[in-house]
PDB file of C-alpha atoms in Angstrom:
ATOM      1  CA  UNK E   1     102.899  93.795  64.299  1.00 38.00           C
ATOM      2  CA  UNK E   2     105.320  96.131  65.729  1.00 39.00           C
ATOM      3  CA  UNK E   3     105.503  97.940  69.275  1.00 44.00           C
ATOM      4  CA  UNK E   4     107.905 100.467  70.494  1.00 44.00           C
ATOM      5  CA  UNK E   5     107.136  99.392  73.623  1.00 45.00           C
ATOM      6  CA  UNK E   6     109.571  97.278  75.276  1.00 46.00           C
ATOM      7  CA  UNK E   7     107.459  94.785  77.228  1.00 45.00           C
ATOM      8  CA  UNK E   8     105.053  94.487  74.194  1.00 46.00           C
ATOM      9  CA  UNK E   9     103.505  90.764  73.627  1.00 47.00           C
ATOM     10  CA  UNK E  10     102.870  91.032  69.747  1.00 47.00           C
ATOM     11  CA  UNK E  11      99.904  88.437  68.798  1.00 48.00           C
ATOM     12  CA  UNK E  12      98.163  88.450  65.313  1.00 46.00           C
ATOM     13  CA  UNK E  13      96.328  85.763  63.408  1.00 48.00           C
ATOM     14  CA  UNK E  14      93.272  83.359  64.266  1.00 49.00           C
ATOM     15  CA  UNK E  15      93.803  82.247  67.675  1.00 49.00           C
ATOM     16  CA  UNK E  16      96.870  84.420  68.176  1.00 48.00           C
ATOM     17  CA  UNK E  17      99.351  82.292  66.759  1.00 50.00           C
ATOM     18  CA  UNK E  18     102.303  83.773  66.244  1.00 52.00           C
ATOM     19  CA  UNK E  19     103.789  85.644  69.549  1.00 56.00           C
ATOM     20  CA  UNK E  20     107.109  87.537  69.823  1.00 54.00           C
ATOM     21  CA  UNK E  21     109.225  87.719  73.275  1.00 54.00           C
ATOM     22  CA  UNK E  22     112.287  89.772  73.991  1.00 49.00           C
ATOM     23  CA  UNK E  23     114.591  89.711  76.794  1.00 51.00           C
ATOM     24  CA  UNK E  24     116.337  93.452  78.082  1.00 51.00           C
ATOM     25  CA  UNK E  25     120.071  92.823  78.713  1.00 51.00           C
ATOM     26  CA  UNK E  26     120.905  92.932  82.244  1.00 49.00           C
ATOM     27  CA  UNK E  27     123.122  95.355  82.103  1.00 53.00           C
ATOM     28  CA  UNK E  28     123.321  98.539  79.958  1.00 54.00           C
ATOM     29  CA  UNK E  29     125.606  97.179  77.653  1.00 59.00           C
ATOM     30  CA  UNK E  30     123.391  98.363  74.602  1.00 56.00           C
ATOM     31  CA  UNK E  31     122.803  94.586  73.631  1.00 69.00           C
ATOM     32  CA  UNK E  32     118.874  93.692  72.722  1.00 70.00           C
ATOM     33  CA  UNK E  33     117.762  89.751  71.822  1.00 71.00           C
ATOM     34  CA  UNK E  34     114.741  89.453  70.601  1.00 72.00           C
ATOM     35  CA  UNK E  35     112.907  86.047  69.548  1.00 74.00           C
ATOM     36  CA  UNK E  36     109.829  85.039  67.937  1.00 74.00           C
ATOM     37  CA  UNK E  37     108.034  81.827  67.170  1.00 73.00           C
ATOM     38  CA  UNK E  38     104.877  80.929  65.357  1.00 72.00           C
ATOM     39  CA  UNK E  39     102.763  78.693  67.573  1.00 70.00           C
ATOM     40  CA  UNK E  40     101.024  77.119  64.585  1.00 71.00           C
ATOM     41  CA  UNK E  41     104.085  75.736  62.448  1.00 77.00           C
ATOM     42  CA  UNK E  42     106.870  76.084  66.053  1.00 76.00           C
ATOM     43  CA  UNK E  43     109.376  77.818  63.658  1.00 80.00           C
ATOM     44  CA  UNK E  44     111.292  80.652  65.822  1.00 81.00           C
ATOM     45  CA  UNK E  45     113.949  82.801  65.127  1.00 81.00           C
ATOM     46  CA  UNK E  46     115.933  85.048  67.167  1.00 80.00           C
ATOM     47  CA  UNK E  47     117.921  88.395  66.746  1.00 77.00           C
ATOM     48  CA  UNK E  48     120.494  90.221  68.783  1.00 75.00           C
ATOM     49  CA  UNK E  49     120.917  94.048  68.421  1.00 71.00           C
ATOM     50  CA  UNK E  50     123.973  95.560  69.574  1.00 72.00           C
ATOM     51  CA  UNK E  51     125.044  99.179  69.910  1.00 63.00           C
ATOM     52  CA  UNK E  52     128.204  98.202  68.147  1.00 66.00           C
ATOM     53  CA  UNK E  53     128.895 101.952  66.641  1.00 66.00           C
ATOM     54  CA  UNK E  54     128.315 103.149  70.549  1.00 63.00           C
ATOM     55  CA  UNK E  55     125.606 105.846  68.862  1.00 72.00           C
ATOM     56  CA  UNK E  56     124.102 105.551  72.178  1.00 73.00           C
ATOM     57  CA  UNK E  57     125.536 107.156  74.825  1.00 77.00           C
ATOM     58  CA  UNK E  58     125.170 104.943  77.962  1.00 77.00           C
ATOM     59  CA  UNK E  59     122.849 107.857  79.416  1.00 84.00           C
ATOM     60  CA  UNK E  60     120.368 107.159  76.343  1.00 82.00           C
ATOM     61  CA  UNK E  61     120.595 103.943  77.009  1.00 78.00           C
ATOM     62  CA  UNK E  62     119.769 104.200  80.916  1.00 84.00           C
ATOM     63  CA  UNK E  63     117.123 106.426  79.948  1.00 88.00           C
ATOM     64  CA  UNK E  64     115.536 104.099  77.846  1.00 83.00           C
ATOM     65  CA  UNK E  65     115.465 101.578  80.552  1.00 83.00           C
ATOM     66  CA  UNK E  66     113.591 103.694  82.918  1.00 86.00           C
ATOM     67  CA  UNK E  67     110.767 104.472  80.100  1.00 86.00           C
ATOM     68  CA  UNK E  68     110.868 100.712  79.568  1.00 84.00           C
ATOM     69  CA  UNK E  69     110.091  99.749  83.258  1.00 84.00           C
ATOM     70  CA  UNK E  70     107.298 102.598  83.455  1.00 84.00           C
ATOM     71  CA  UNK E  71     105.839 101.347  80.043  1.00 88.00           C
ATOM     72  CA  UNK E  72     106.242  97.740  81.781  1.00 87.00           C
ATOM     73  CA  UNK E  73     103.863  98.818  84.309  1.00 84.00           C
ATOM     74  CA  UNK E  74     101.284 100.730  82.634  1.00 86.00           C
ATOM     75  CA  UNK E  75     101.145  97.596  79.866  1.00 88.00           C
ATOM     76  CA  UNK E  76     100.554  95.393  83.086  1.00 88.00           C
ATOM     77  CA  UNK E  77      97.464  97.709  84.118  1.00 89.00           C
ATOM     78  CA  UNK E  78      96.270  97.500  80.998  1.00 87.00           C
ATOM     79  CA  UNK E  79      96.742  93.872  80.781  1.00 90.00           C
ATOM     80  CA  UNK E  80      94.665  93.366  83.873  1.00 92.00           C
ATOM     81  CA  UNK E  81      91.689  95.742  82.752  1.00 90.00           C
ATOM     82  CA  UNK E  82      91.750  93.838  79.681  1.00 88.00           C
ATOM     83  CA  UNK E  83      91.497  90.804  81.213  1.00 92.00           C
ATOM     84  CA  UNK E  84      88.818  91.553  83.481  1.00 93.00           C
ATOM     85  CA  UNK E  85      86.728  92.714  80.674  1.00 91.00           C
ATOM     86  CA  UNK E  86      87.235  89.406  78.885  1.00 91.00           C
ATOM     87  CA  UNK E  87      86.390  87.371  82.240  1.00 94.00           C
ATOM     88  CA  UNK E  88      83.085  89.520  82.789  1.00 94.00           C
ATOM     89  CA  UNK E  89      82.281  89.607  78.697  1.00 93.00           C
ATOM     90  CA  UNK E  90      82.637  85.383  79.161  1.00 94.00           C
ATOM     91  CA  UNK E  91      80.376  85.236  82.295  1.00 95.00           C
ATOM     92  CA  UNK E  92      77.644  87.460  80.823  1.00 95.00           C
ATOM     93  CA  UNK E  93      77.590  85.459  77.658  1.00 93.00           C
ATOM     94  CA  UNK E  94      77.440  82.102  79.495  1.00 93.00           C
ATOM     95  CA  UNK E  95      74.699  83.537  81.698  1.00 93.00           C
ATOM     96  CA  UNK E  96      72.735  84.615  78.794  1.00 92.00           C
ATOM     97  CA  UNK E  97      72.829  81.214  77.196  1.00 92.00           C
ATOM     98  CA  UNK E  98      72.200  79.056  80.342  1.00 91.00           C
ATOM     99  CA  UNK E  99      69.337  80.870  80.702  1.00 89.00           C
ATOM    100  CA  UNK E 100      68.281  80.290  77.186  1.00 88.00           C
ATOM    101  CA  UNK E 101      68.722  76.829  77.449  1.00 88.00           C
ATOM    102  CA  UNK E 102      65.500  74.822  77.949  1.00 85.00           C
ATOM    103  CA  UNK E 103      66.777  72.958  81.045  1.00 86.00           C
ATOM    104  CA  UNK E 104      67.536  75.471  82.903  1.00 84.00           C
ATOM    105  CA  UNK E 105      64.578  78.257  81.803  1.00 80.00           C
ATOM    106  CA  UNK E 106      62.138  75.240  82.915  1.00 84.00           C
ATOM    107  CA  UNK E 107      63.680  75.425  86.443  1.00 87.00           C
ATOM    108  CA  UNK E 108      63.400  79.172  86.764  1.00 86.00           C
ATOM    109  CA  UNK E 109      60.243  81.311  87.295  1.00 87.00           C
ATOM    110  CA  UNK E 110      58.871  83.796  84.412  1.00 87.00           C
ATOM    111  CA  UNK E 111      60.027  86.817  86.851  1.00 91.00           C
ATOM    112  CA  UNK E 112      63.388  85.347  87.727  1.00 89.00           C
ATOM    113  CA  UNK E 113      64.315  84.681  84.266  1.00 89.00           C
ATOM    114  CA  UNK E 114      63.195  88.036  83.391  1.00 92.00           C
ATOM    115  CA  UNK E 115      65.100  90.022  85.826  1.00 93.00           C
ATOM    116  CA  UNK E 116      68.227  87.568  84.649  1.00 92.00           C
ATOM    117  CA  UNK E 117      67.600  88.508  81.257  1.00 93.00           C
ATOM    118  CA  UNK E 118      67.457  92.574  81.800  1.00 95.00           C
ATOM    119  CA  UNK E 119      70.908  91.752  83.690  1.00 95.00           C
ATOM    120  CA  UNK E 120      72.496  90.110  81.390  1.00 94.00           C
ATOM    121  CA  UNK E 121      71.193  92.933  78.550  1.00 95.00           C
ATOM    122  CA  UNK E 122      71.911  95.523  80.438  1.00 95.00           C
ATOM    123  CA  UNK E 123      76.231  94.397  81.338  1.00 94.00           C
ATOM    124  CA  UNK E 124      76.339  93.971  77.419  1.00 93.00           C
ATOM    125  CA  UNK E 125      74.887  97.147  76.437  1.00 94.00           C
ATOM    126  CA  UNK E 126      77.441  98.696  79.063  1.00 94.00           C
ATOM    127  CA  UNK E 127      80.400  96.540  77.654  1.00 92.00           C
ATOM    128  CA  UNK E 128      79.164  97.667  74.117  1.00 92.00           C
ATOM    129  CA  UNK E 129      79.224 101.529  75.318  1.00 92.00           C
ATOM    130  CA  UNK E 130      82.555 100.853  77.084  1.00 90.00           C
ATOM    131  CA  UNK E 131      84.071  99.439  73.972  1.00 87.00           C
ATOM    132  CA  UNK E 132      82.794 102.000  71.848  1.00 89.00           C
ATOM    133  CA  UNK E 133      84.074 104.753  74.304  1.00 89.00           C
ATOM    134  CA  UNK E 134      87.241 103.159  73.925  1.00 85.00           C
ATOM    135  CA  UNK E 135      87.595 102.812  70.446  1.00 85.00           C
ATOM    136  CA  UNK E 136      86.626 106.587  69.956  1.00 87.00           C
ATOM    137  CA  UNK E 137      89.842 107.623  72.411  1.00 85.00           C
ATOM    138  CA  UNK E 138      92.128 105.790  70.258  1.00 81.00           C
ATOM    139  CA  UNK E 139      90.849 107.314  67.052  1.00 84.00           C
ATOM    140  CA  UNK E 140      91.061 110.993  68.652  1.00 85.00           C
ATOM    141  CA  UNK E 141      94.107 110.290  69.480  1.00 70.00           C
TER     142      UNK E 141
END
């Protein structure tokens, strides 16, 4: 998958296998390196990409550096909201099956398990709205 984002994590396949990393040269010498390796079989490969023809002016270049630090922190927002999502999505669905489980529904009360229950229902029915919401956004856009 490609991202024109600088700090982009590309992951695809079952169990995100295959990853790509880059590294932003620490100066603005116009030089890129950019690696990837597939977790499944560990092949990797690596590029460089070099403003060799200087097509770039260096205040392109610093230019795209600042975009690439503000796109670096909006992608670690988002990483966080994403991740919170998945934490809460996890707990809900463990919830809703420890509760299911004979075990533990023996050692709870009709009414308790109940109010669990609507709970549980009602954080996945807001998840499933939230999801939908965002999935809408991205296809206006």
């Amino acid at each position: 998958m490609w991202c024109c984002r600088p700090s982009c994590y590309v992951a695809y396949g079952p169990e995100s296998s295959a990853t790509a990393a880059y590294a932003l040269p620490s100066k603005l010498s116009g030089i890129l390196n950019v690696s990837a390796e597939d977790k499944t079989t560990g092949q990797k490969n690596k590029i460089t990409i070099s403003n060799d023809n200087r097509r770039l002016s260096k205040g392109d270049i610093k230019k795209m550096f600042q975009e690439a630090e503000q796109y670096k922190a909006e992608d670690e927002e988002h990483k966080k909201k994403v991740e919170s999502k998945n934490t809460l999505e996890n707990n809900v669905y463990n919830m809703r099956n420890t509760i299911k489980d004979d075990n533990m529904a023996s050692k709870l009360g009709a009414e308790s398990k109940k109010k669990i229950e609507d709970a549980v229902d009602q954080v996945i029915q807001w998840l499933i709205v939230i999801s939908w919401r965002r999935l809408m956004s991205l296809m206006i856009k």
